[in-house]
Structure formats: structure tokens, C-alpha cells
Tab-separated table of C-alpha atoms and ligand atoms in Angstrom:
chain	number	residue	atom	x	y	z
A	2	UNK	CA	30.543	-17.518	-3.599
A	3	UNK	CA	33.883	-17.983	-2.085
A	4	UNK	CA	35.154	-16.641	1.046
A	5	UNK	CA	37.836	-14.799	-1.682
A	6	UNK	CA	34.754	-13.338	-3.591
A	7	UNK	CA	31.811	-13.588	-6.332
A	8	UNK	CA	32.947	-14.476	-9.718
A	9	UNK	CA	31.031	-13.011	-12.194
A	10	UNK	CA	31.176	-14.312	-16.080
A	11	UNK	CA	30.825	-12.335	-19.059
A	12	UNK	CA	27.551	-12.809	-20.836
A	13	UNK	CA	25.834	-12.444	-23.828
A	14	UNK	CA	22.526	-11.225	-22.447
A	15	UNK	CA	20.107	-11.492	-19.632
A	16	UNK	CA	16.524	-13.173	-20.885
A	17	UNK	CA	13.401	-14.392	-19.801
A	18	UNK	CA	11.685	-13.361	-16.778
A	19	UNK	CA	12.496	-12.752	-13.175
A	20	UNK	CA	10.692	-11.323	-9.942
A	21	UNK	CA	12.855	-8.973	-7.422
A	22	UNK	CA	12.210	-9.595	-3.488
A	23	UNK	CA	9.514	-6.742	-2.055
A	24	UNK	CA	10.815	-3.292	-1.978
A	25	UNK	CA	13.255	-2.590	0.689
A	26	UNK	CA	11.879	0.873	1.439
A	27	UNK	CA	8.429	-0.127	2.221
A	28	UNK	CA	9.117	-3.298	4.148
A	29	UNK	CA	10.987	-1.135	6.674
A	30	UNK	CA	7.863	1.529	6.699
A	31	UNK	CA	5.046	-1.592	6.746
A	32	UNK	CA	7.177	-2.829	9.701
A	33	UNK	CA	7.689	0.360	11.625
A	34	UNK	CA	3.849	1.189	11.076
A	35	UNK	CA	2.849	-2.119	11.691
A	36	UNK	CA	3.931	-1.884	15.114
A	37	UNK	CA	2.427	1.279	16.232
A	38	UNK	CA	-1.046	0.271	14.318
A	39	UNK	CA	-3.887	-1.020	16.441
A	40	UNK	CA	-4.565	-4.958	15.902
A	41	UNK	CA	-2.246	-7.357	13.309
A	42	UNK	CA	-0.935	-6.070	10.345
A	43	UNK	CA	-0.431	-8.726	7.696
A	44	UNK	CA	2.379	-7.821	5.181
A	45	UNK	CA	2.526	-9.933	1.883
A	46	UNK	CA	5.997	-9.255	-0.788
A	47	UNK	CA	8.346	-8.539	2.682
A	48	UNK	CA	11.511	-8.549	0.987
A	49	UNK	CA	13.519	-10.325	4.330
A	50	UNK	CA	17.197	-8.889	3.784
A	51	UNK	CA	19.362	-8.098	7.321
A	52	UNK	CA	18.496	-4.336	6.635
A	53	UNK	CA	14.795	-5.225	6.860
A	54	UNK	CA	15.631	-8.078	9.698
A	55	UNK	CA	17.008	-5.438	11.573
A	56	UNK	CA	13.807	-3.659	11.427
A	57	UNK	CA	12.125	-6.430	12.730
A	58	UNK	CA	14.377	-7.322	15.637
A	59	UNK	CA	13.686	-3.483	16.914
A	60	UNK	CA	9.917	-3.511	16.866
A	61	UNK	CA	10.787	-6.954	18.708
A	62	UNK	CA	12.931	-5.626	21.053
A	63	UNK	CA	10.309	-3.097	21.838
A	64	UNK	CA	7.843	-5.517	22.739
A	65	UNK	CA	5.797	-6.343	19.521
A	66	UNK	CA	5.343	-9.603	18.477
A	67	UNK	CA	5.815	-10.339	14.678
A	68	UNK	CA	4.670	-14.053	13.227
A	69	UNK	CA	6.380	-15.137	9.949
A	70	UNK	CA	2.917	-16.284	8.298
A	71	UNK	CA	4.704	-17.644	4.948
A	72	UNK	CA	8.067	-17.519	2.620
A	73	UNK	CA	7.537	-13.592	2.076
A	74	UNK	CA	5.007	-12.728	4.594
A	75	UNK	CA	4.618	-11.474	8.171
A	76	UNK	CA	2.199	-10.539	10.855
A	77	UNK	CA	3.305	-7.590	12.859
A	78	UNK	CA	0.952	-7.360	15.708
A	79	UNK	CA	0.942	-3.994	16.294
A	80	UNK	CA	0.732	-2.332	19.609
A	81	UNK	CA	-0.945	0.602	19.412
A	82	UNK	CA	0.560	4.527	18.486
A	83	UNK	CA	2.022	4.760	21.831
A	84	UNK	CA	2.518	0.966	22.902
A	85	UNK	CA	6.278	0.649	22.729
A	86	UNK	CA	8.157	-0.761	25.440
A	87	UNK	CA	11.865	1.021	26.624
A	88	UNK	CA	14.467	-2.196	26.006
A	89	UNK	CA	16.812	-3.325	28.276
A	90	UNK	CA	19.634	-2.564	25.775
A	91	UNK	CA	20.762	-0.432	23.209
A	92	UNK	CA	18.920	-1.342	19.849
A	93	UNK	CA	20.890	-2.536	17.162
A	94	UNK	CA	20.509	-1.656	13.291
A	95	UNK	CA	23.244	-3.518	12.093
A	96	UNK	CA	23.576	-1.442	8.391
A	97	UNK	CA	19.971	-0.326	7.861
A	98	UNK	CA	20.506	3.845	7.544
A	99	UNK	CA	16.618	4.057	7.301
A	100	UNK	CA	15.763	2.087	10.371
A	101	UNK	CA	17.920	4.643	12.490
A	102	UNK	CA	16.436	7.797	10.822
A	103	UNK	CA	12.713	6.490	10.921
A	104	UNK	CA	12.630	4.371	14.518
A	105	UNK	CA	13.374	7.880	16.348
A	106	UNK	CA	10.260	9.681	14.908
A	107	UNK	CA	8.307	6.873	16.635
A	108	UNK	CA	10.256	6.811	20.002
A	109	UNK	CA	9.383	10.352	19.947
A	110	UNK	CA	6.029	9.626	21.034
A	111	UNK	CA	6.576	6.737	23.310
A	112	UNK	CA	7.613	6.805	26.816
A	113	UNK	CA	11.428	6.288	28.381
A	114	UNK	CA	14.936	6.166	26.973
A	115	UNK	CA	16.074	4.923	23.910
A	116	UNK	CA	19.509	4.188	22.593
A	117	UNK	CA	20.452	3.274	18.846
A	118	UNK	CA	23.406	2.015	17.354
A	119	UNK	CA	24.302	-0.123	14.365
A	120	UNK	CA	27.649	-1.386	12.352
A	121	UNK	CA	31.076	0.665	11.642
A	122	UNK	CA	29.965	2.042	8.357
A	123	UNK	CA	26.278	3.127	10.347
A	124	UNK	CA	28.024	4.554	13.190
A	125	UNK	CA	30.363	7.091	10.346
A	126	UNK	CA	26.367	8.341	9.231
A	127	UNK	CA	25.495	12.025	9.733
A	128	UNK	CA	22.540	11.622	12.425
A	129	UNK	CA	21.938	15.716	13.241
A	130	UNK	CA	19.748	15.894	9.888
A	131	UNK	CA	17.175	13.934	12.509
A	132	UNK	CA	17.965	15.079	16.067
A	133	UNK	CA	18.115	18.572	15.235
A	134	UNK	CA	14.201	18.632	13.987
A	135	UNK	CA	13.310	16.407	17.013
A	136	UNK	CA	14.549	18.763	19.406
A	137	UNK	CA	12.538	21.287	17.405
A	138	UNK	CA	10.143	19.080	18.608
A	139	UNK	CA	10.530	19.123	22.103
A	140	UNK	CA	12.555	15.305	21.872
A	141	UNK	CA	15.847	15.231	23.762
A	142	UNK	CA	18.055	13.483	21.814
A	143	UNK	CA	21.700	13.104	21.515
A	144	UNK	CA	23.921	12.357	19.113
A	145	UNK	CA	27.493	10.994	19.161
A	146	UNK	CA	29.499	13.428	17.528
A	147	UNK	CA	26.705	14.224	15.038
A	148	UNK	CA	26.686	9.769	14.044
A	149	UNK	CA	25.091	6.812	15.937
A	150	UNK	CA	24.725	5.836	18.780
A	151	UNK	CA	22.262	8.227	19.187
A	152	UNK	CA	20.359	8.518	22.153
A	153	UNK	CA	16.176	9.407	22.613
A	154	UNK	CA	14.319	10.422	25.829
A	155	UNK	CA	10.550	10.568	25.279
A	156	UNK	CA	7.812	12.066	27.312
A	157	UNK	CA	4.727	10.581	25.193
A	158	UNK	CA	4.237	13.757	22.999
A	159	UNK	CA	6.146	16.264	20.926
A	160	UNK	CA	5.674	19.682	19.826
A	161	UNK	CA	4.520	20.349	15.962
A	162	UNK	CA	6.941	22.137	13.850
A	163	UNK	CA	7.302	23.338	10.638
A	164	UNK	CA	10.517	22.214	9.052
A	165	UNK	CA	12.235	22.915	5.980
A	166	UNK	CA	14.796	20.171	5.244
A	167	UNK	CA	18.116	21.335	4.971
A	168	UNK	CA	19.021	18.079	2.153
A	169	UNK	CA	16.370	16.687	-0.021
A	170	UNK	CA	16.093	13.424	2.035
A	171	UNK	CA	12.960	10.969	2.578
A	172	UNK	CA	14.517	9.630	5.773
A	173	UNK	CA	14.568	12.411	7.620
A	174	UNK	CA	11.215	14.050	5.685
A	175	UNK	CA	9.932	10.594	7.556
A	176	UNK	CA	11.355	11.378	10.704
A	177	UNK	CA	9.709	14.343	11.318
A	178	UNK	CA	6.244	13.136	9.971
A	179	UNK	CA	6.372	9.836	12.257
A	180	UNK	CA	6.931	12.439	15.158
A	181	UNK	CA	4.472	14.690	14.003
A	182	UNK	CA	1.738	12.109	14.471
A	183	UNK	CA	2.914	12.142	18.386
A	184	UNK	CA	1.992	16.229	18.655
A	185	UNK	CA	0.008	17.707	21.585
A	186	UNK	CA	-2.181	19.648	18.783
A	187	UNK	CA	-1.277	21.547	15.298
A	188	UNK	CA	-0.321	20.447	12.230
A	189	UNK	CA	3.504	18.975	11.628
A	190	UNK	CA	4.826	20.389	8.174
A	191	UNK	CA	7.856	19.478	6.347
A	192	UNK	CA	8.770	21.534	2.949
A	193	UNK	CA	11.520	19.755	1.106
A	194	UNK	CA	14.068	21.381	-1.784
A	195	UNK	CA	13.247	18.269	-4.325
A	196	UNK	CA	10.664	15.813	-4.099
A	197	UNK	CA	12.094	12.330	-2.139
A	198	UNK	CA	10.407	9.164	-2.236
A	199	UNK	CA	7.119	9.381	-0.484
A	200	UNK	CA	6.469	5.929	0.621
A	201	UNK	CA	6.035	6.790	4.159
A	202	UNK	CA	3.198	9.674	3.194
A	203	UNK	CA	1.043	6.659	0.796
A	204	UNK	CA	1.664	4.175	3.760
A	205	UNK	CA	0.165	6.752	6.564
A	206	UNK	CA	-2.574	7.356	4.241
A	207	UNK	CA	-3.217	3.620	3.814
A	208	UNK	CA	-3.691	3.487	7.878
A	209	UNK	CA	-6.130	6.589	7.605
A	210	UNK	CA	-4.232	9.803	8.815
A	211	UNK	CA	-4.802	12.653	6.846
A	212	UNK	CA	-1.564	13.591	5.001
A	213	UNK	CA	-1.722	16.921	3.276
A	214	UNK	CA	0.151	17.716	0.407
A	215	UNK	CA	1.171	20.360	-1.981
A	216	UNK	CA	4.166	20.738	-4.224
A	217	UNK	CA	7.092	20.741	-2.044
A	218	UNK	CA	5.655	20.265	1.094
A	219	UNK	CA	3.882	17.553	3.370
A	220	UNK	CA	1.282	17.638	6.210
A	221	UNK	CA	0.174	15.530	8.858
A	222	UNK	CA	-2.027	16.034	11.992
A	223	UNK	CA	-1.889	14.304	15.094
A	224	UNK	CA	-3.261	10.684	15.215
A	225	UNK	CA	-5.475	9.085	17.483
A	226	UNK	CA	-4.816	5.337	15.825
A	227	UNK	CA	-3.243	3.795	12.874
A	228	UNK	CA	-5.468	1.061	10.892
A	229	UNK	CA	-3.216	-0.051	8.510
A	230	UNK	CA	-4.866	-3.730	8.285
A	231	UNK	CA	-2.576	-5.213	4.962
A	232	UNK	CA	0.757	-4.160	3.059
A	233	UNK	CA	1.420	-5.640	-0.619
A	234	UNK	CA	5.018	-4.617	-1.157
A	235	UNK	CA	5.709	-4.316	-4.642
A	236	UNK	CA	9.324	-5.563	-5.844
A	237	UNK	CA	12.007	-3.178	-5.330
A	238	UNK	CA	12.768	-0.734	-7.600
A	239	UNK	CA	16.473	-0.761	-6.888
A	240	UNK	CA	17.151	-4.479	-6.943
A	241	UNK	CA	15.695	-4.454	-10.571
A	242	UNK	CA	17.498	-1.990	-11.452
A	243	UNK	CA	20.993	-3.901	-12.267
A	244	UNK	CA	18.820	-6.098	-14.171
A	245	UNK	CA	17.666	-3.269	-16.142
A	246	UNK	CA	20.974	-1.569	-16.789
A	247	UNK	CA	23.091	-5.380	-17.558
A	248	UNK	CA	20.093	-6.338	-19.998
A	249	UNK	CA	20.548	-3.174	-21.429
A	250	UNK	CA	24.360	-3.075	-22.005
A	251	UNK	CA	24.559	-6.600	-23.577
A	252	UNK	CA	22.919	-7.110	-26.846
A	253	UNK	CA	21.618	-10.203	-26.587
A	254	UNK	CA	19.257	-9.565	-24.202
A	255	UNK	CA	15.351	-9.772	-23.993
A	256	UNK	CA	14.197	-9.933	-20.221
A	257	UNK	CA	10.979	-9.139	-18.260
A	258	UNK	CA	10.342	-8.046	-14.449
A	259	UNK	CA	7.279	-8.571	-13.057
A	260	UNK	CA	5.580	-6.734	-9.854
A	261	UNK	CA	8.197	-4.000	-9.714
A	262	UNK	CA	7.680	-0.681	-7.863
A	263	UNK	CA	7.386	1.998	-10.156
A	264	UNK	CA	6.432	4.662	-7.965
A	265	UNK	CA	8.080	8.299	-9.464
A	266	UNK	CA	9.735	9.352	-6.603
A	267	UNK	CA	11.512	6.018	-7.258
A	268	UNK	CA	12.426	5.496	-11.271
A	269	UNK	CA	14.800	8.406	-12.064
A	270	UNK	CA	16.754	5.876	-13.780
A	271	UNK	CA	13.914	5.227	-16.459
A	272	UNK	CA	14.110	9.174	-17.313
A	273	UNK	CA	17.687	9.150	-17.374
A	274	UNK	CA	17.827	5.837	-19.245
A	275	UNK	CA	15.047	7.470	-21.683
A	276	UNK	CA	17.779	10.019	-22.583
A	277	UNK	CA	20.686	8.221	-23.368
A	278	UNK	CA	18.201	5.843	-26.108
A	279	UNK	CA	17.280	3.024	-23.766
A	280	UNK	CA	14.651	0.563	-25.076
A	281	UNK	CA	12.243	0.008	-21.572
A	282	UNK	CA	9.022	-0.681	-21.642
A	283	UNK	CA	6.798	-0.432	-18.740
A	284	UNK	CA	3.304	-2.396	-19.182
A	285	UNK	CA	0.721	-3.500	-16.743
A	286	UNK	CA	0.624	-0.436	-14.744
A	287	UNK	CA	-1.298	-1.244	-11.419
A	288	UNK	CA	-1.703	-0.103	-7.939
A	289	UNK	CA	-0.760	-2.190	-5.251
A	290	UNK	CA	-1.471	-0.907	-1.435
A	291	UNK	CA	-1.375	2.880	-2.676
A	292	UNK	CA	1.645	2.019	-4.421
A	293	UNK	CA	2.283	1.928	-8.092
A	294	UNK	CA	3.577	-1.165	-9.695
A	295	UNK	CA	4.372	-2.686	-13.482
A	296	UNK	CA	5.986	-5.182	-15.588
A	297	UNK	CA	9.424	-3.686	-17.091
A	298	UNK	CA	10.910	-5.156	-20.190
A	299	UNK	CA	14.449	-4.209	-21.236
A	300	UNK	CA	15.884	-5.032	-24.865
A	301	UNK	CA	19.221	-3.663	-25.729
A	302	UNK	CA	20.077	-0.530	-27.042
A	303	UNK	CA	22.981	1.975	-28.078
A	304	UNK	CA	23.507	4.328	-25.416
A	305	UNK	CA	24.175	8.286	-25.981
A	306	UNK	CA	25.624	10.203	-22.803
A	307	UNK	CA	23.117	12.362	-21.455
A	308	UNK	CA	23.633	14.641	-18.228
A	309	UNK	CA	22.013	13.865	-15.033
A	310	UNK	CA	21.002	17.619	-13.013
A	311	UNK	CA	21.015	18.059	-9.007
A	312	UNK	CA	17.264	18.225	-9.697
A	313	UNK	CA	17.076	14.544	-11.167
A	314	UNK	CA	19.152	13.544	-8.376
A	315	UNK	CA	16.928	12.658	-5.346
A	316	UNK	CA	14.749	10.284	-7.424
A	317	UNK	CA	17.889	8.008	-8.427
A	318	UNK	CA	20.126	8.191	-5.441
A	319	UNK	CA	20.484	4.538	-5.127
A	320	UNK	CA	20.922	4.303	-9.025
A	321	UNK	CA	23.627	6.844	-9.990
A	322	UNK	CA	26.195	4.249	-9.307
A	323	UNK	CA	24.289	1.932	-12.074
A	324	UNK	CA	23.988	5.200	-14.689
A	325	UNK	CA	27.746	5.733	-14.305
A	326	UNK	CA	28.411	2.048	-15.596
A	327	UNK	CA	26.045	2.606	-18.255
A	328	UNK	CA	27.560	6.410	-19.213
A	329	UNK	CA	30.636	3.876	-19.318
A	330	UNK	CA	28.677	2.362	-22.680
A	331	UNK	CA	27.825	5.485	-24.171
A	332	UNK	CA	28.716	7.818	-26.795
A	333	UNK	CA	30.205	10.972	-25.585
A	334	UNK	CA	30.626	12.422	-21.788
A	335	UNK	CA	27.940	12.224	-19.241
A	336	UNK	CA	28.312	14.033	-16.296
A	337	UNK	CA	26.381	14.115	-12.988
A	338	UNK	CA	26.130	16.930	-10.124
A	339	UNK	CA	24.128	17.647	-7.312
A	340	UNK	CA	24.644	14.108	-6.220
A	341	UNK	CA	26.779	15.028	-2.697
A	342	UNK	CA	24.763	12.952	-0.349
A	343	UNK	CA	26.350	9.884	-1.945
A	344	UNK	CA	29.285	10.877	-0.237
A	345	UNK	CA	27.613	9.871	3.258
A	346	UNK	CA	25.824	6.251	2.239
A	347	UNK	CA	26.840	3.223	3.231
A	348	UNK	CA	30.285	4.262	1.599
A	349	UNK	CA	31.517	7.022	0.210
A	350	UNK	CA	30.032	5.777	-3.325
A	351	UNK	CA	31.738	7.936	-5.193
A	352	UNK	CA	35.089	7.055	-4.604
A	353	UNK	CA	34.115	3.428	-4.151
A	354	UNK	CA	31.889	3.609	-7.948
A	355	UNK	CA	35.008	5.732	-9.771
A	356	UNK	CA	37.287	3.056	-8.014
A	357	UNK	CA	35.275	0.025	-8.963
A	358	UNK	CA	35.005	1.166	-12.397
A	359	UNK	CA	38.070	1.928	-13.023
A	360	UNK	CA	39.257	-0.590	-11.880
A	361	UNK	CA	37.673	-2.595	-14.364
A	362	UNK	CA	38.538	-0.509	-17.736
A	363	UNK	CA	36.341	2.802	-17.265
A	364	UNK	CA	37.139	6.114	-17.316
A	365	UNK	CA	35.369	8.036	-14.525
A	366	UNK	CA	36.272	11.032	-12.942
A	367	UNK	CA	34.998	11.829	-9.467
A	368	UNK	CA	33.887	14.879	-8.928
A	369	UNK	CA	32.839	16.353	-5.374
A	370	UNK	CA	29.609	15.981	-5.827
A	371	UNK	CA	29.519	13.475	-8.752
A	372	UNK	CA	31.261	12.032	-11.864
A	373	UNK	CA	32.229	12.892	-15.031
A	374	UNK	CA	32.406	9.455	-17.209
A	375	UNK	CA	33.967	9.125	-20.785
A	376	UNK	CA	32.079	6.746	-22.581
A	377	UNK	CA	33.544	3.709	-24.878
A	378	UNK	CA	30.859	1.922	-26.236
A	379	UNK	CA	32.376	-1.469	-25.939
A	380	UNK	CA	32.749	-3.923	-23.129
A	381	UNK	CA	34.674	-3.434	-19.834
A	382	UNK	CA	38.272	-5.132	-19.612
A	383	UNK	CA	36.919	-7.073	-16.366
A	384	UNK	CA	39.098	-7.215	-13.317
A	385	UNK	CA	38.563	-6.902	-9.861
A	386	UNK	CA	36.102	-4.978	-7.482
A	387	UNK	CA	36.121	-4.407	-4.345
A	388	UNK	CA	32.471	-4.068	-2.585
A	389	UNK	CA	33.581	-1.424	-0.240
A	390	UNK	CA	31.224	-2.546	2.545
A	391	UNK	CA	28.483	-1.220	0.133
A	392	UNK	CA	25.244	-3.793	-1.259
A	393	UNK	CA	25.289	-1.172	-3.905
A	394	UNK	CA	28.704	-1.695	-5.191
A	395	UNK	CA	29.049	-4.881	-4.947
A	396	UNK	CA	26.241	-5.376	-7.085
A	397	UNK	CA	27.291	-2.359	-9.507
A	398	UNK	CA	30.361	-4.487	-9.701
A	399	UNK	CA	28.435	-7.775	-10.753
A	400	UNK	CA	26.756	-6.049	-13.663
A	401	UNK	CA	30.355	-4.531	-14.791
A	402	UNK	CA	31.121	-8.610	-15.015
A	403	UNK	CA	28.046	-9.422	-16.817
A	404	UNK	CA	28.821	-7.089	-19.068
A	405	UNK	CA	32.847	-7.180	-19.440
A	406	UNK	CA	35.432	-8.756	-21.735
A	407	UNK	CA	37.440	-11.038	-19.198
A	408	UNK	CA	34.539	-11.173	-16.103
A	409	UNK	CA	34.887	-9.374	-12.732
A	410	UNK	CA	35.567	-10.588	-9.310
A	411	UNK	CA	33.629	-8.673	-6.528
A	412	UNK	CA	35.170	-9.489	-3.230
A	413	UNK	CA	33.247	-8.952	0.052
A	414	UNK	CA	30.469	-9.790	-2.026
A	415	UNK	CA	28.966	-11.111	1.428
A	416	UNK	CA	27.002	-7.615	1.545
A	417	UNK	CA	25.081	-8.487	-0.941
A	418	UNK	CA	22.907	-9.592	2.123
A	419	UNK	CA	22.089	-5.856	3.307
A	420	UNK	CA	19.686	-5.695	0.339
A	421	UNK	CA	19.025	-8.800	-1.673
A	422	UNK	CA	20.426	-11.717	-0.560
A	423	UNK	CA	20.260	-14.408	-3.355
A	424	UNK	CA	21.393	-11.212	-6.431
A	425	UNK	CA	24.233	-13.766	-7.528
A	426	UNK	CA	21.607	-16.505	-7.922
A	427	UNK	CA	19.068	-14.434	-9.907
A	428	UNK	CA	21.709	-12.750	-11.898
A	429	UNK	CA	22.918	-15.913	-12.743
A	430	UNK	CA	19.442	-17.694	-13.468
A	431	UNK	CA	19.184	-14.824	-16.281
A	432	UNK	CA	22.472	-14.831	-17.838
A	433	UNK	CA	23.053	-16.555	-21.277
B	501	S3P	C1	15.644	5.799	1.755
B	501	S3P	C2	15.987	7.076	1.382
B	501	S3P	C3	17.247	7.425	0.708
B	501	S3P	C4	17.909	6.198	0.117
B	501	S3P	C5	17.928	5.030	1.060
B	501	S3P	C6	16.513	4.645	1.470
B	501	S3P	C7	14.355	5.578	2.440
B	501	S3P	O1	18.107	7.993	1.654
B	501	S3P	O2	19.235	6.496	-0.292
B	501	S3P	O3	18.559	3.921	0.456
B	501	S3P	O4	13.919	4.416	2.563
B	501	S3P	O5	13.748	6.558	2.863
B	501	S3P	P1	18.044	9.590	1.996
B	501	S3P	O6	16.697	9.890	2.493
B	501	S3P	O7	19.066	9.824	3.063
B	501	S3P	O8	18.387	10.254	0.711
């Protein structure tokens, strides 16, 4: 990569096999649990990216010591449910949103002042969705302007609540069940509008609290210790997915990814995908740490546009960016609502995905809480993306060059790092 950008070549397909590093999501959660478990915590598949690096550099900075025990694996040597130790300084989160909306549920049960803060784009990040259920909980917190820094004064226990989230969202449905561990007595509910990802619920059950749960709604009770002994993080969903949708677009593709995360809170895409006449095939179907896991294979296929509803939404947030390229492929007009909340992620991703498409030959409409994408089922002109800041676009805009006539070059590709730091390698290992 150049300090100008990542060239990306056109290609004919992606083939043969490749392995995504461990799911981003659940290395933050094995991490954050980790530390508040009793005894060492030995987590295999950590997929080491600076938002996950981040994660660890907080539980270190609150006094837990963490070994790297191999290429992909750590020891988190946790220090008990209410072990934490107030740092001197503010903690930083550099870019990692879920760090700063799961750490405070934690510091909610520890003793002393906390501050967090994190980069430009994390300090522009709605943090009230958090402190206002906190302070429901009896946690003073305080926010700056509604972003980061956000500050947390802890007595040692909170107060349980029932909570209905305001926006379908697994960070802050985490939040509040990390805190609700940390309750005096009663039982900490949160009902949610659309089912989120539910990582943290399979990991809490993994380190033997009772978690409760019933459509739309989530339980837990408060914990005397966390055993959570072992984490095998499957490979992230979301880092295959480009994989998926480039090996899709091109037609001479044939490739297979092993270990990957298929948990359903997580693979809205494959429904989606499903509709428009994909060709994925999910084998091997395992569980791995409460977690379910598979081998995907993608060949190519003609794509039909098929609508993605607000109710679809939550279980391909990270995605939608990927489905508007491929609605770029398609037959016919696909359009998605309900998808707001992508206003508010690491950018405003959907002004930076109509701009980076378009940019490149496609014909997306943003809408306020969406896009509305006229499909031309040939390649992209190519051109020129710009990453926005955002891991997400940058990499949407490496699978527009994959798949264009002239190639595409991302710049600030650098961000790539925030989630997956050697994509341009892999993608390139795969490319014919
Ligand atoms: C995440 C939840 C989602 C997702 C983010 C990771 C998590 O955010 O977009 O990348 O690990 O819980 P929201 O909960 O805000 O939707």
C-alpha cells in the first residue's frame, strides 16, 4: 500500500480457500469477560486488530495482566467481578465503538472514577443510548454533549432495571446486562425492538450466569463469579463477508472459508443474498464455545434486486454497505430502509457507501435511512474511493475494484487496521 492509497486490480474471480482472523465481536467480549472472570482465561482465534488492541490496553490499564500465549492467542488473567483498578488516566479506545459501550457496564460495578475517550470519529458517537440506562441504574455517569469522553463514578453495585431499548442495538443491550451482573438483588431485564447479535448473552452463559431468555427480551441475575475458563473465537462473520459478496460478483470464482461465525444474529447477508439468487453454501455446521461456526463456499451467480426491511436490518448492519455493491449487480431496484443507525458508525456510511459507489460507476440513491440502488448487471467503471475514516468502506471499496472494469484506488486504506489488518493481502492471495 502506498502512503497515496491501496490499488486494487480487476479480477476474474476469487478461488481456493482462505481463513478470516477471529471474530471481532467476541474477541472484545472474551477480553472484557476475561478480565472480570476468576483465574486465567485462555482465548484461542483472537483476531488482534487496534479495535480489539484497544480492548486489551483497557483491561491493562485497569490492572489485569494479559500474556500473548501464541500468534492468535492470549491469556487474560482475570481479576475477579469486582477486581478492577481506577487508572491514573483517561482510558483510551482509539476507534473501537463497542469497547466504549461495553467497558462502562463493567465499571459500573467496580469502585472509583472512570473516564473514556477514543479518536475524532469515536468522540462524534451518540453515548446517551448507554448512560441514560446506567443512571437507571444508580451509575453516575456523564456524557460530553451526549459523545465521548464520557465519564463513570462507581460505588461497587447498581440498581436492577428493566429496560426497553430505545434502538435495536447489541452494544448497549450489553451494557446494561454487564451492569446488571453488578445489582444489589433482582433480576436486570432488557426487551429489545429486533433481535441484535447475542454474543455477549452465549459468552455469560459460557462463564455460568444464568441468562434468561424469551423472544425479545434478555435476563440476567446478579453474579457471584464468572468461570469462563477458554474462548474459541470463530472467524468473523464480517471480514468474510467481502469475500463472499467479490466471489459472488465475478464469474470466475470458486472459493471456500473455513471456521467462520455463522451465528443468526450475525448472517443477514446470507438471507438477503438467498433472495437476490446467490449460490452459498454453508457445510460443516459446528459449535465452537457456544458459538455457531461453518465452512461457506461461494460460486457465482446472477443477481436479482431484492428489498432489504427495517426488520432484516439489525442482523446485517455491518453488511448493508456490501448488499448495496451487490444490488449494484443486479437486475432491477433494490431498496433498503430501516437502516438509520448507519448514519452514526464510524462514518456516516451512507453518504460515504452512495459516495464510494458512485464514485466508481453506480447508481445509488441515499435515502435517510437507506439506499435505493439501480442495478446494471455488469462491472463497475473503477475509479477512486475514498475510505472515509471507515474499515468498512475502505474495504467495500476494495471489492468494487475486484470486481470493476478499470480497478479502484481506496485511499486512507490505512484503516483497514481497525478490523482486519492484512484484508489487502488475503484479498489479493485469492484473486485470479
Ligand atoms: C457490535 C454491534 C453493532 C455493530 C458493531 C459491533 C457489537 O453495533 O454495528 O460493529 O459488537 O456489539 P450496534 O449495537 O450499535 O448496532
Amino acid at each position: 500500500m502506498s502512503a497515496a492509497g491501496l490499488r486494487i486490480a480487476p479480477a476474474g474471480g476469487l478461488t481456493g480457500e482462505l481463513a478470516v482472523p477471529g471474530d471481532k465481536s467476541i474477541s472484545h467480549r472474551a477480553v472484557l469477560l476475561g478480565a472480570i472472570s476468576s483465574g486465567p482465561v485462555q482465548v484461542r482465534g483472537f483476531g488482534a486488530s487496534a479495535d480489539t488492541l484497544s480492548t486489551v490496553a483497557a483491561v491493562e490499564a485497569l490492572g489485569v495482566e494479559v500474556e500473548q500465549a501464541g500468534e492468535d492467542e492470549l491469556v487474560v488473567h482475570g481479576a475477579g467481578l469486582r477486581g478492577l483498578d481506577a487508572p491514573h488516566g483517561p482510558i483510551d479506545v482509539g476507534n473501537a465503538g463497542t469497547l466504549i459501550r461495553l467497558l462502562p457496564g463493567i465499571l459500573a460495578g467496580q469502585r472509583g472514577s472512570f473516564e473514556l475517550t477514543g479518536d475524532e470519529s469515536i468522540r462524534s458517537r451518540p453515548m446517551e443510548r448507554i448512560a441514560e440506562p446506567l443512571r437507571q441504574m444508580g451509575v453516575e455517569v456523564e456524557t460530553t454533549d451526549g459523545r465521548p469522553p464520557v465519564r463513570v463514578r462507581a460505588t461497587g453495585h447498581t440498581r436492577a432495571v428493566s429496560y426497553e431499548l430505545p434502538v435495536a442495538s447489541a452494544q448497549v443491550k450489553s451494557c446494561v446486562l454487564l451492569a446488571g451482573l453488578f445489582a444489589e438483588r433482582g433480576v436486570t431485564e432488557v426487551r429489545e425492538p429486533l433481535p441484535t447479535r447475542d454474543h455477549t448473552e452465549r459468552l455469560l452463559r459460557a462463564a455460568g450466569v444464568p441468562v434468561d431468555r424469551s423472544p425479545g427480551r434478555v435476563a440476567v441475575s446478579p453474579a457471584g463469579e464468572l468461570h469462563l475458563d477458554e474462548v474459541d473465537v470463530p472467524g468473523d462473520f464480517s471480514s468474510a463477508a467481502p469475500f463472499i459478496v467479490a466471489a459472488t460478483a465475478l464469474s470466475g470464482s470458486n472459493l471456500t472459508l473455513r471456521g467462520v461465525g455463522v451465528n443468526p444474529t450475525r448472517t443477514g447477508l446470507l438471507t438477503v443474498m438467498e433472495r437476490m439468487g446467490a449460490r452459498v453454501g454453508v457445510f460443516r455446521r459446528r459449535l465452537q464455545s457456544g458459538e455457531p461456526v461453518a465452512d461457506v463456499e461461494v460460486r457465482p451467480a446472477e443477481l436479482v434486486a431484492a428489498d432489504v426491511e427495517p426488520e432484516l436490518v439489525p442482523l446485517l448492519v455491518d453488511e448493508l454497505p456490501l448488499v448495496a455493491l451487490l444490488a449494484c449487480f443486479a437486475h432491477g431496484v433494490t431498496t433498503i430502509r430501516g437502516a438509520g443507525e448507519l448514519r452514526v458508525k464510524e462514518s456516516d456510511r451512507i453518504a460515504a457507501t452512495a459516495a464510494a459507489l458512485n464514485g466508481v460507476g453506480g447508481h445509488v440513491e441515499p435515502l435517510e435511512d437507506g439506499f435505493r440502488i439501480r442495478g446494471v448487471p455488469t462491472r463497475l467503471r473503477g475509479g477512486r474511493v475514498d475510505a472515509a475514516g471507515d474499515h468498512r468502506v475502505a474495504m467495500l471499496g476494495a471489492v468494487a475494484g475486484v470486481c470493476s472494469q478499470e480497478g479502484v484506488e481506496v485511499s486512507g486504506a490505512s484503516v483497514l487496521g481497525v478490523s482486519f489488518p492484512d484484508f489487502a493481502d488475503r484479498l489479493a492471495a485469492v484473486s485470479a
